Each structure stands twice: as structure tokens, then as C-alpha cells.
Amino acid sequence: MDFATLPMWAIVATFLAAAAVILVVGTLLARVADRLADRTGLGEAMVGAVLLGGSTSLPGITTSVTAAWWGQPEIAMSNAVGGIAAQSAFLAVADFFSRRANLEHAAASVPNILHGTALVALLGLVLLAGYTPEITFLSIHPVTPLLLLVYLGGLHLARGSRDAPQWMARQTALTREDVPEPPKKEETLAGLWLKFATAAAVTAGAGWFVARTGIAIADRTEISGSVVGAVFTAISTSTPELITSIAAVRAGALTLAVANVLGGNAFDVLFAAAADVAYREGSIYHAIGNEERLLTSVSIVMAALLIAGLVYRERHGVATSASKACSCSSCTSPPSPPWRSADDACLAY
């Protein structure tokens, strides 16, 4: 479908309709992913990072590859790193739906921290690639396969930290531990996989329409390629992550919500690798400008701040004011252990 030939009202209507589909189906996708995490034993962190994060990233990778193939490296790369920045900001939006405690406190886990660390390493490699010699093999830069290896290595470390942890996040009264729920009698594993695949396909298809209409809207307004990728396509194709993260928070799957963003962001760096393969004019890392490098740097800073939040684990913020929890002076008979401290007992009271 050539959206360029449609009137502006039709393009906007298609954009809004696709976003509405993502809103409905993305909510179902998060719920099914939470059930799969319990039934398969993979845990919310791995399912959120790989299955949920990867499936909701399909519209974005389609946009980056298509733009690179059309010889528009600025749109391809800014769509990738702009989406990472947008999704990190979306996690702050999802945090408003976690009324009891900050997501960084309640969903702290070693796998999530490792997903964030892998994200920083991957983004650093994208920046470094632009300062290396412009050497390619079949128009592919050596950093491209290295990105895939680092991503897979990060997943391996995250999985190992869950199966055989060397240290664990301290449990508090506000921590939402990833404890599998008992399976429902009418629910089969095959049925869950079918639901997930169907919802992921619908979400990806709707995201493709969001991306294509977003580009069409941007073309009508004659905005630069960097702005198109960073604002229109990056934000529009990142809509599934926002919806699924909010849905996961509302369903109580806080670890899944954080892993969806961190793991999805790490997967999004592979957009750059896929775009480099699709870009036939040489190394895409050398074809981008300072705007894309600035976006990459901003994404690194945002990822580092999120990792720091997972380690420091501030209990309350703007959305979860400490005033909503009782203070220790107002707890007349706080519960007894197993709370680790009087403060934890008070917050649970």
C-alpha cells in the first residue's frame, strides 16, 4: 500500500486505528507472556527480554531495514537508537501505574541488571564502530556480527544468573518476587504459545502500519531524516513496548515490565546490525551523522541511570509518594519478622 497517495486524513486515521489495535492486543500479549514465563520456567526477566521485547520490536526492525535498503541510513539508525531512548522514557510512564513502589525497587533482579549492562555495551560498540576504519566485507562492517555475539552473550549471562545466582537482590516488603503462579486447568502450554504467536503477529502488523503512516506523515511535513527516525518512526514503532509494559505493571508482573524495556532495548541495538546488512553502500556506522551519535550517547546515559536505579532501589518517587505508606511513627503495632528491617515492616503495615 502506497500511503503517499492517500489524503492526510486517511493516513492519520490509519495511524490511530493501528495504535488502537496495539493498545488492545498489546495488553493481551503482556498477560500471555506472564503466563508463559510461569509455565516454561524461564522467568519474567528472560521472557520479557527475549519473547516480549523481541516481538514488540518487530515493527521497528522492519522500519530500520527498509530505510537502510532505500539508502536512508539516518532514518534507519535514528529509528533504532531513538526507539531505545523512547522506550526508556516509557518505563518512567509505566512507573506511574506501579502505585506501591518504584519499579526499580520492586523489580530489581540480577537478570535485569545484566540486560541493562549488555545494552550499554552494545550501544558503546555502535559508537565505536564509527571511529574504526571503514572496512567492510560484502558491505558489512566487522562490528555487525560482534553486536550479535555480545547480545547472545548477554542473554547467556542473564539466564545463568537466574539458574545459579552468585548474589541476589535483597528482598523487602515492597519487592515483587518472580514467583510462578499455578497453571490453570483449562490452559495448555501449546495454547499459550498459539495465543502469544497470534498476538505478536497482530501487534507487529499494526506496528508496521504505525511506522509506515508515521513516515508518510513526516514526509508530508518535509522534516529531516534524523527527526523522522528519532521522533515519528521511533516513537510510533515503540508504542507496543509502552502498552505491554503498562499492561504488565497493572497485572503485577513488574519484573516482566522492566525486562520488556531493557531486553527490548538490547534487541533494538540489533536494528543497527540488520540495517548495516541491508545498507548496500558501505558501513552504515560511517554514513550517519552527529545527530544519530548524540541519540546513541543519550541512550547510554538513560540506560546507565536505569541500572543505577535497579542497584540503589529507591522505594518511592513522584508516582509512589512515601506519604502513601505509613511512617514508622504511625505504626502502632507493626508486623513481626520475616521483614528485614523496621522500615520494611512499617511499609508493609
GROMACS .gro file of C-alpha atoms in nm:
model
  349
    1MET     CA    1   0.000   0.000   0.000
    2ASP     CA    2   0.136   0.340  -0.101
    3PHE     CA    3   0.041   0.577   0.180
    4ALA     CA    4   0.194   0.869  -0.008
    5THR     CA    5  -0.106   0.873  -0.242
    6LEU     CA    6  -0.365   0.880   0.037
    7PRO     CA    7  -0.515   1.203   0.172
    8MET     CA    8  -0.380   1.326   0.502
    9TRP     CA    9  -0.698   1.241   0.696
   10ALA     CA   10  -0.678   0.878   0.578
   11ILE     CA   11  -0.315   0.850   0.685
   12VAL     CA   12  -0.392   0.990   1.032
   13ALA     CA   13  -0.699   0.765   1.065
   14THR     CA   14  -0.491   0.458   0.979
   15PHE     CA   15  -0.226   0.564   1.229
   16LEU     CA   16  -0.483   0.598   1.509
   17ALA     CA   17  -0.658   0.271   1.419
   18ALA     CA   18  -0.330   0.079   1.425
   19ALA     CA   19  -0.237   0.236   1.758
   20ALA     CA   20  -0.576   0.128   1.899
   21VAL     CA   21  -0.512  -0.232   1.786
   22ILE     CA   22  -0.175  -0.223   1.960
   23LEU     CA   23  -0.344  -0.093   2.275
   24VAL     CA   24  -0.585  -0.387   2.290
   25VAL     CA   25  -0.367  -0.671   2.161
   26GLY     CA   26  -0.054  -0.547   2.340
   27THR     CA   27  -0.235  -0.584   2.672
   28LEU     CA   28  -0.322  -0.945   2.588
   29LEU     CA   29   0.037  -1.007   2.476
   30ALA     CA   30   0.175  -0.899   2.815
   31ARG     CA   31  -0.067  -1.125   3.003
   32VAL     CA   32   0.013  -1.428   2.788
   33ALA     CA   33   0.386  -1.362   2.822
   34ASP     CA   34   0.348  -1.357   3.201
   35ARG     CA   35   0.176  -1.697   3.188
   36LEU     CA   36   0.445  -1.836   2.958
   37ALA     CA   37   0.714  -1.719   3.199
   38ASP     CA   38   0.549  -1.929   3.471
   39ARG     CA   39   0.469  -2.236   3.261
   40THR     CA   40   0.807  -2.263   3.085
   41GLY     CA   41   1.015  -2.185   3.395
   42LEU     CA   42   1.214  -1.923   3.207
   43GLY     CA   43   1.106  -1.645   3.443
   44GLU     CA   44   0.971  -1.297   3.375
   45ALA     CA   45   1.315  -1.144   3.313
   46MET     CA   46   1.407  -1.383   3.029
   47VAL     CA   47   1.058  -1.395   2.873
   48GLY     CA   48   1.027  -1.017   2.894
   49ALA     CA   49   1.370  -0.959   2.742
   50VAL     CA   50   1.355  -1.216   2.462
   51LEU     CA   51   0.995  -1.306   2.375
   52LEU     CA   52   0.805  -0.993   2.473
   53GLY     CA   53   1.084  -0.747   2.395
   54GLY     CA   54   1.166  -0.913   2.065
   55SER     CA   55   0.807  -0.948   1.945
   56THR     CA   56   0.717  -0.587   2.022
   57SER     CA   57   1.035  -0.476   1.839
   58LEU     CA   58   0.938  -0.634   1.507
   59PRO     CA   59   0.782  -0.314   1.364
   60GLY     CA   60   1.096  -0.118   1.448
   61ILE     CA   61   1.341  -0.358   1.287
   62THR     CA   62   1.122  -0.366   0.975
   63THR     CA   63   1.140   0.013   0.957
   64SER     CA   64   1.519   0.028   1.003
   65VAL     CA   65   1.591  -0.244   0.745
   66THR     CA   66   1.352  -0.088   0.493
   67ALA     CA   67   1.503   0.259   0.539
   68ALA     CA   68   1.858   0.124   0.504
   69TRP     CA   69   1.765  -0.068   0.189
   70TRP     CA   70   1.622   0.253   0.044
   71GLY     CA   71   1.952   0.426   0.112
   72GLN     CA   72   1.837   0.633   0.411
   73PRO     CA   73   2.091   0.549   0.687
   74GLU     CA   74   1.988   0.845   0.904
   75ILE     CA   75   1.629   0.720   0.935
   76ALA     CA   76   1.746   0.361   0.987
   77MET     CA   77   1.988   0.442   1.270
   78SER     CA   78   1.788   0.717   1.439
   79ASN     CA   79   1.487   0.486   1.440
   80ALA     CA   80   1.694   0.225   1.627
   81VAL     CA   81   1.861   0.443   1.890
   82GLY     CA   82   1.568   0.685   1.910
   83GLY     CA   83   1.343   0.393   1.991
   84ILE     CA   84   1.575   0.292   2.276
   85ALA     CA   85   1.557   0.640   2.427
   86ALA     CA   86   1.178   0.648   2.382
   87GLN     CA   87   1.130   0.309   2.544
   88SER     CA   88   1.349   0.406   2.840
   89ALA     CA   89   1.126   0.709   2.887
   90PHE     CA   90   0.820   0.483   2.853
   91LEU     CA   91   0.938   0.288   3.156
   92ALA     CA   92   0.901   0.607   3.358
   93VAL     CA   93   0.543   0.628   3.230
   94ALA     CA   94   0.479   0.267   3.332
   95ASP     CA   95   0.621   0.352   3.674
   96PHE     CA   96   0.321   0.577   3.734
   97PHE     CA   97   0.099   0.268   3.721
   98SER     CA   98   0.302   0.098   3.995
   99ARG     CA   99   0.134   0.274   4.285
  100ARG     CA  100   0.304   0.095   4.573
  101ALA     CA  101   0.674   0.137   4.497
  102ASN     CA  102   0.916   0.239   4.222
  103LEU     CA  103   0.965  -0.024   3.953
  104GLU     CA  104   1.342  -0.007   4.010
  105HIS     CA  105   1.287  -0.117   4.369
  106ALA     CA  106   1.008  -0.370   4.324
  107ALA     CA  107   1.150  -0.535   4.009
  108ALA     CA  108   1.520  -0.537   4.098
  109SER     CA  109   1.687  -0.857   3.979
  110VAL     CA  110   2.028  -0.966   3.858
  111PRO     CA  111   1.900  -1.065   3.510
  112ASN     CA  112   1.750  -0.719   3.459
  113ILE     CA  113   2.076  -0.555   3.566
  114LEU     CA  114   2.269  -0.776   3.322
  115HIS     CA  115   2.025  -0.691   3.041
  116GLY     CA  116   2.094  -0.324   3.109
  117THR     CA  117   2.470  -0.381   3.117
  118ALA     CA  118   2.455  -0.562   2.782
  119LEU     CA  119   2.256  -0.268   2.643
  120VAL     CA  120   2.529  -0.022   2.743
  121ALA     CA  121   2.798  -0.244   2.588
  122LEU     CA  122   2.603  -0.279   2.262
  123LEU     CA  123   2.540   0.094   2.232
  124GLY     CA  124   2.908   0.159   2.305
  125LEU     CA  125   3.005  -0.071   2.018
  126VAL     CA  126   2.774   0.118   1.782
  127LEU     CA  127   2.951   0.443   1.875
  128LEU     CA  128   3.298   0.288   1.848
  129ALA     CA  129   3.221   0.144   1.504
  130GLY     CA  130   3.201   0.494   1.356
  131TYR     CA  131   3.558   0.568   1.470
  132THR     CA  132   3.710   0.249   1.331
  133PRO     CA  133   3.846   0.217   0.976
  134GLU     CA  134   3.570   0.192   0.717
  135ILE     CA  135   3.643  -0.171   0.635
  136THR     CA  136   3.360  -0.391   0.510
  137PHE     CA  137   3.316  -0.743   0.378
  138LEU     CA  138   3.023  -0.770   0.137
  139SER     CA  139   2.934  -0.416   0.256
  140ILE     CA  140   2.907  -0.541   0.619
  141HIS     CA  141   3.123  -0.384   0.892
  142PRO     CA  142   3.305  -0.623   1.134
  143VAL     CA  143   3.118  -0.471   1.430
  144THR     CA  144   2.787  -0.604   1.294
  145PRO     CA  145   2.848  -0.974   1.376
  146LEU     CA  146   3.015  -0.864   1.701
  147LEU     CA  147   2.689  -0.697   1.808
  148LEU     CA  148   2.504  -1.026   1.765
  149LEU     CA  149   2.767  -1.217   1.965
  150VAL     CA  150   2.757  -0.965   2.252
  151TYR     CA  151   2.377  -0.978   2.258
  152LEU     CA  152   2.373  -1.357   2.276
  153GLY     CA  153   2.646  -1.349   2.541
  154GLY     CA  154   2.437  -1.110   2.750
  155LEU     CA  155   2.138  -1.344   2.729
  156HIS     CA  156   2.357  -1.635   2.838
  157LEU     CA  157   2.484  -1.444   3.141
  158ALA     CA  158   2.132  -1.333   3.235
  159ARG     CA  159   1.999  -1.689   3.213
  160GLY     CA  160   2.291  -1.821   3.419
  161SER     CA  161   2.238  -1.556   3.687
  162ARG     CA  162   1.881  -1.681   3.731
  163ASP     CA  163   1.960  -2.053   3.735
  164ALA     CA  164   2.268  -2.028   3.957
  165PRO     CA  165   2.280  -1.678   4.112
  166GLN     CA  166   2.603  -1.568   4.280
  167TRP     CA  167   2.419  -1.289   4.461
  168MET     CA  168   2.059  -1.175   4.482
  169ALA     CA  169   1.867  -0.850   4.525
  170ARG     CA  170   1.765  -0.803   4.889
  171GLN     CA  171   1.402  -0.886   4.944
  172THR     CA  172   1.194  -0.615   5.108
  173ALA     CA  173   0.827  -0.572   5.182
  174LEU     CA  174   0.787  -0.387   4.850
  175THR     CA  175   0.975  -0.632   4.632
  176ARG     CA  176   0.762  -0.823   4.383
  177GLU     CA  177   0.944  -1.154   4.360
  178ASP     CA  178   0.900  -1.354   4.040
  179VAL     CA  179   0.706  -1.649   4.185
  180PRO     CA  180   0.532  -1.873   3.927
  181GLU     CA  181   0.155  -1.897   3.960
  182PRO     CA  182  -0.013  -2.238   3.949
  183PRO     CA  183  -0.128  -2.334   3.597
  184LYS     CA  184  -0.494  -2.306   3.508
  185LYS     CA  185  -0.664  -2.637   3.431
  186GLU     CA  186  -0.812  -2.518   3.102
  187GLU     CA  187  -0.483  -2.366   2.986
  188THR     CA  188  -0.233  -2.572   2.786
  189LEU     CA  189   0.124  -2.476   2.700
  190ALA     CA  190   0.055  -2.520   2.329
  191GLY     CA  191  -0.249  -2.296   2.360
  192LEU     CA  192  -0.042  -2.028   2.532
  193TRP     CA  193   0.221  -2.038   2.257
  194LEU     CA  194  -0.052  -2.008   1.993
  195LYS     CA  195  -0.206  -1.708   2.170
  196PHE     CA  196   0.135  -1.545   2.205
  197ALA     CA  197   0.228  -1.601   1.839
  198THR     CA  198  -0.108  -1.468   1.720
  199ALA     CA  199  -0.096  -1.160   1.944
  200ALA     CA  200   0.268  -1.094   1.846
  201ALA     CA  201   0.183  -1.118   1.474
  202VAL     CA  202  -0.112  -0.880   1.510
  203THR     CA  203   0.098  -0.636   1.717
  204ALA     CA  204   0.380  -0.648   1.462
  205GLY     CA  205   0.137  -0.593   1.175
  206ALA     CA  206  -0.028  -0.299   1.349
  207GLY     CA  207   0.314  -0.160   1.434
  208TRP     CA  208   0.411  -0.179   1.066
  209PHE     CA  209   0.108   0.033   0.979
  210VAL     CA  210   0.204   0.278   1.255
  211ALA     CA  211   0.556   0.301   1.116
  212ARG     CA  212   0.451   0.344   0.754
  213THR     CA  213   0.186   0.605   0.833
  214GLY     CA  214   0.434   0.780   1.063
  215ILE     CA  215   0.682   0.808   0.775
  216ALA     CA  216   0.405   0.929   0.543
  217ILE     CA  217   0.303   1.199   0.791
  218ALA     CA  218   0.664   1.306   0.828
  219ASP     CA  219   0.712   1.318   0.450
  220ARG     CA  220   0.410   1.547   0.413
  221THR     CA  221   0.564   1.788   0.665
  222GLU     CA  222   0.912   1.776   0.498
  223ILE     CA  223   1.104   1.703   0.819
  224SER     CA  224   1.468   1.582   0.807
  225GLY     CA  225   1.550   1.211   0.808
  226SER     CA  226   1.708   1.224   1.154
  227VAL     CA  227   1.398   1.381   1.307
  228VAL     CA  228   1.173   1.139   1.117
  229GLY     CA  229   1.360   0.841   1.259
  230ALA     CA  230   1.409   0.975   1.611
  231VAL     CA  231   1.059   1.114   1.664
  232PHE     CA  232   0.799   0.981   1.423
  233THR     CA  233   0.907   0.624   1.348
  234ALA     CA  234   1.097   0.559   1.672
  235ILE     CA  235   0.812   0.664   1.898
  236SER     CA  236   0.539   0.514   1.680
  237THR     CA  237   0.710   0.175   1.649
  238SER     CA  238   0.788   0.179   2.022
  239THR     CA  239   0.418   0.206   2.111
  240PRO     CA  240   0.390  -0.174   2.167
  241GLU     CA  241   0.657  -0.157   2.439
  242LEU     CA  242   0.467   0.121   2.616
  243ILE     CA  243   0.137  -0.065   2.606
  244THR     CA  244   0.278  -0.403   2.707
  245SER     CA  245   0.487  -0.253   2.989
  246ILE     CA  246   0.185  -0.071   3.136
  247ALA     CA  247  -0.023  -0.387   3.098
  248ALA     CA  248   0.246  -0.592   3.273
  249VAL     CA  249   0.261  -0.344   3.562
  250ARG     CA  250  -0.117  -0.343   3.601
  251ALA     CA  251  -0.111  -0.725   3.600
  252GLY     CA  252   0.152  -0.724   3.878
  253ALA     CA  253   0.431  -0.862   3.654
  254LEU     CA  254   0.679  -0.587   3.742
  255THR     CA  255   0.993  -0.782   3.652
  256LEU     CA  256   0.837  -0.857   3.313
  257ALA     CA  257   0.771  -0.485   3.256
  258VAL     CA  258   1.131  -0.383   3.326
  259ALA     CA  259   1.272  -0.676   3.128
  260ASN     CA  260   1.047  -0.587   2.834
  261VAL     CA  261   1.212  -0.245   2.810
  262LEU     CA  262   1.572  -0.342   2.892
  263GLY     CA  263   1.567  -0.661   2.686
  264GLY     CA  264   1.372  -0.494   2.409
  265ASN     CA  265   1.626  -0.211   2.402
  266ALA     CA  266   1.916  -0.457   2.379
  267PHE     CA  267   1.735  -0.628   2.092
  268ASP     CA  268   1.676  -0.289   1.930
  269VAL     CA  269   2.052  -0.235   1.901
  270LEU     CA  270   2.044  -0.527   1.659
  271PHE     CA  271   1.837  -0.296   1.436
  272ALA     CA  272   2.167  -0.127   1.359
  273ALA     CA  273   2.326  -0.462   1.271
  274ALA     CA  274   2.034  -0.556   1.045
  275ALA     CA  275   2.039  -0.210   0.886
  276ASP     CA  276   2.413  -0.244   0.815
  277VAL     CA  277   2.343  -0.569   0.629
  278ALA     CA  278   2.062  -0.404   0.431
  279TYR     CA  279   2.265  -0.089   0.356
  280ARG     CA  280   2.449  -0.166   0.032
  281GLU     CA  281   2.662   0.148   0.008
  282GLY     CA  282   2.919   0.052   0.274
  283SER     CA  283   2.927   0.078   0.652
  284ILE     CA  284   2.613   0.233   0.795
  285TYR     CA  285   2.807   0.336   1.106
  286HIS     CA  286   3.013   0.574   0.891
  287ALA     CA  287   2.714   0.702   0.693
  288ILE     CA  288   2.531   0.850   0.992
  289GLY     CA  289   2.579   1.200   1.131
  290ASN     CA  290   2.631   1.365   1.468
  291GLU     CA  291   2.256   1.361   1.539
  292GLU     CA  292   2.249   0.981   1.546
  293ARG     CA  293   2.565   0.966   1.758
  294LEU     CA  294   2.407   1.213   2.001
  295LEU     CA  295   2.098   0.992   2.028
  296THR     CA  296   2.320   0.691   2.096
  297SER     CA  297   2.502   0.880   2.372
  298VAL     CA  298   2.171   0.987   2.529
  299SER     CA  299   2.051   0.626   2.521
  300ILE     CA  300   2.368   0.513   2.702
  301VAL     CA  301   2.315   0.773   2.975
  302MET     CA  302   1.949   0.670   3.019
  303ALA     CA  303   2.045   0.302   3.040
  304ALA     CA  304   2.314   0.378   3.297
  305LEU     CA  305   2.066   0.573   3.510
  306LEU     CA  306   1.819   0.285   3.496
  307ILE     CA  307   2.086   0.036   3.603
  308ALA     CA  308   2.179   0.268   3.889
  309GLY     CA  309   1.812   0.277   3.989
  310LEU     CA  310   1.795  -0.103   3.994
  311VAL     CA  311   2.102  -0.116   4.219
  312TYR     CA  312   2.017   0.175   4.452
  313ARG     CA  313   1.646   0.079   4.465
  314GLU     CA  314   1.480   0.398   4.582
  315ARG     CA  315   1.143   0.297   4.728
  316HIS     CA  316   0.932   0.597   4.634
  317GLY     CA  317   0.927   0.867   4.372
  318VAL     CA  318   0.683   1.112   4.220
  319ALA     CA  319   0.419   0.850   4.139
  320THR     CA  320   0.465   0.649   4.458
  321SER     CA  321   0.491   0.909   4.729
  322ALA     CA  322   0.625   0.789   5.061
  323SER     CA  323   0.333   0.966   5.226
  324LYS     CA  324   0.105   0.693   5.094
  325ALA     CA  325   0.284   0.442   5.314
  326CYS     CA  326   0.265   0.472   5.689
  327SER     CA  327   0.562   0.617   5.868
  328CYS     CA  328   0.725   0.421   6.147
  329SER     CA  329   0.598   0.670   6.400
  330SER     CA  330   0.239   0.599   6.293
  331CYS     CA  331   0.268   0.220   6.301
  332THR     CA  332   0.120   0.134   6.638
  333SER     CA  333   0.175  -0.239   6.603
  334PRO     CA  334   0.395  -0.321   6.305
  335PRO     CA  335   0.409  -0.681   6.188
  336SER     CA  336   0.670  -0.919   6.314
  337PRO     CA  337   0.954  -1.070   6.105
  338PRO     CA  338   1.037  -1.200   5.841
  339TRP     CA  339   1.080  -0.832   5.746
  340ARG     CA  340   1.447  -0.744   5.720
  341SER     CA  341   1.414  -0.409   5.899
  342ALA     CA  342   1.170  -0.196   6.092
  343ASP     CA  343   1.134   0.022   5.785
  344ASP     CA  344   1.025  -0.276   5.574
  345ALA     CA  345   0.779  -0.384   5.840
  346CYS     CA  346   0.634  -0.035   5.852
  347LEU     CA  347   0.596  -0.011   5.474
  348ALA     CA  348   0.410  -0.344   5.472
  349TYR     CA  349   0.182  -0.244   5.755
   0.00000   0.00000   0.00000
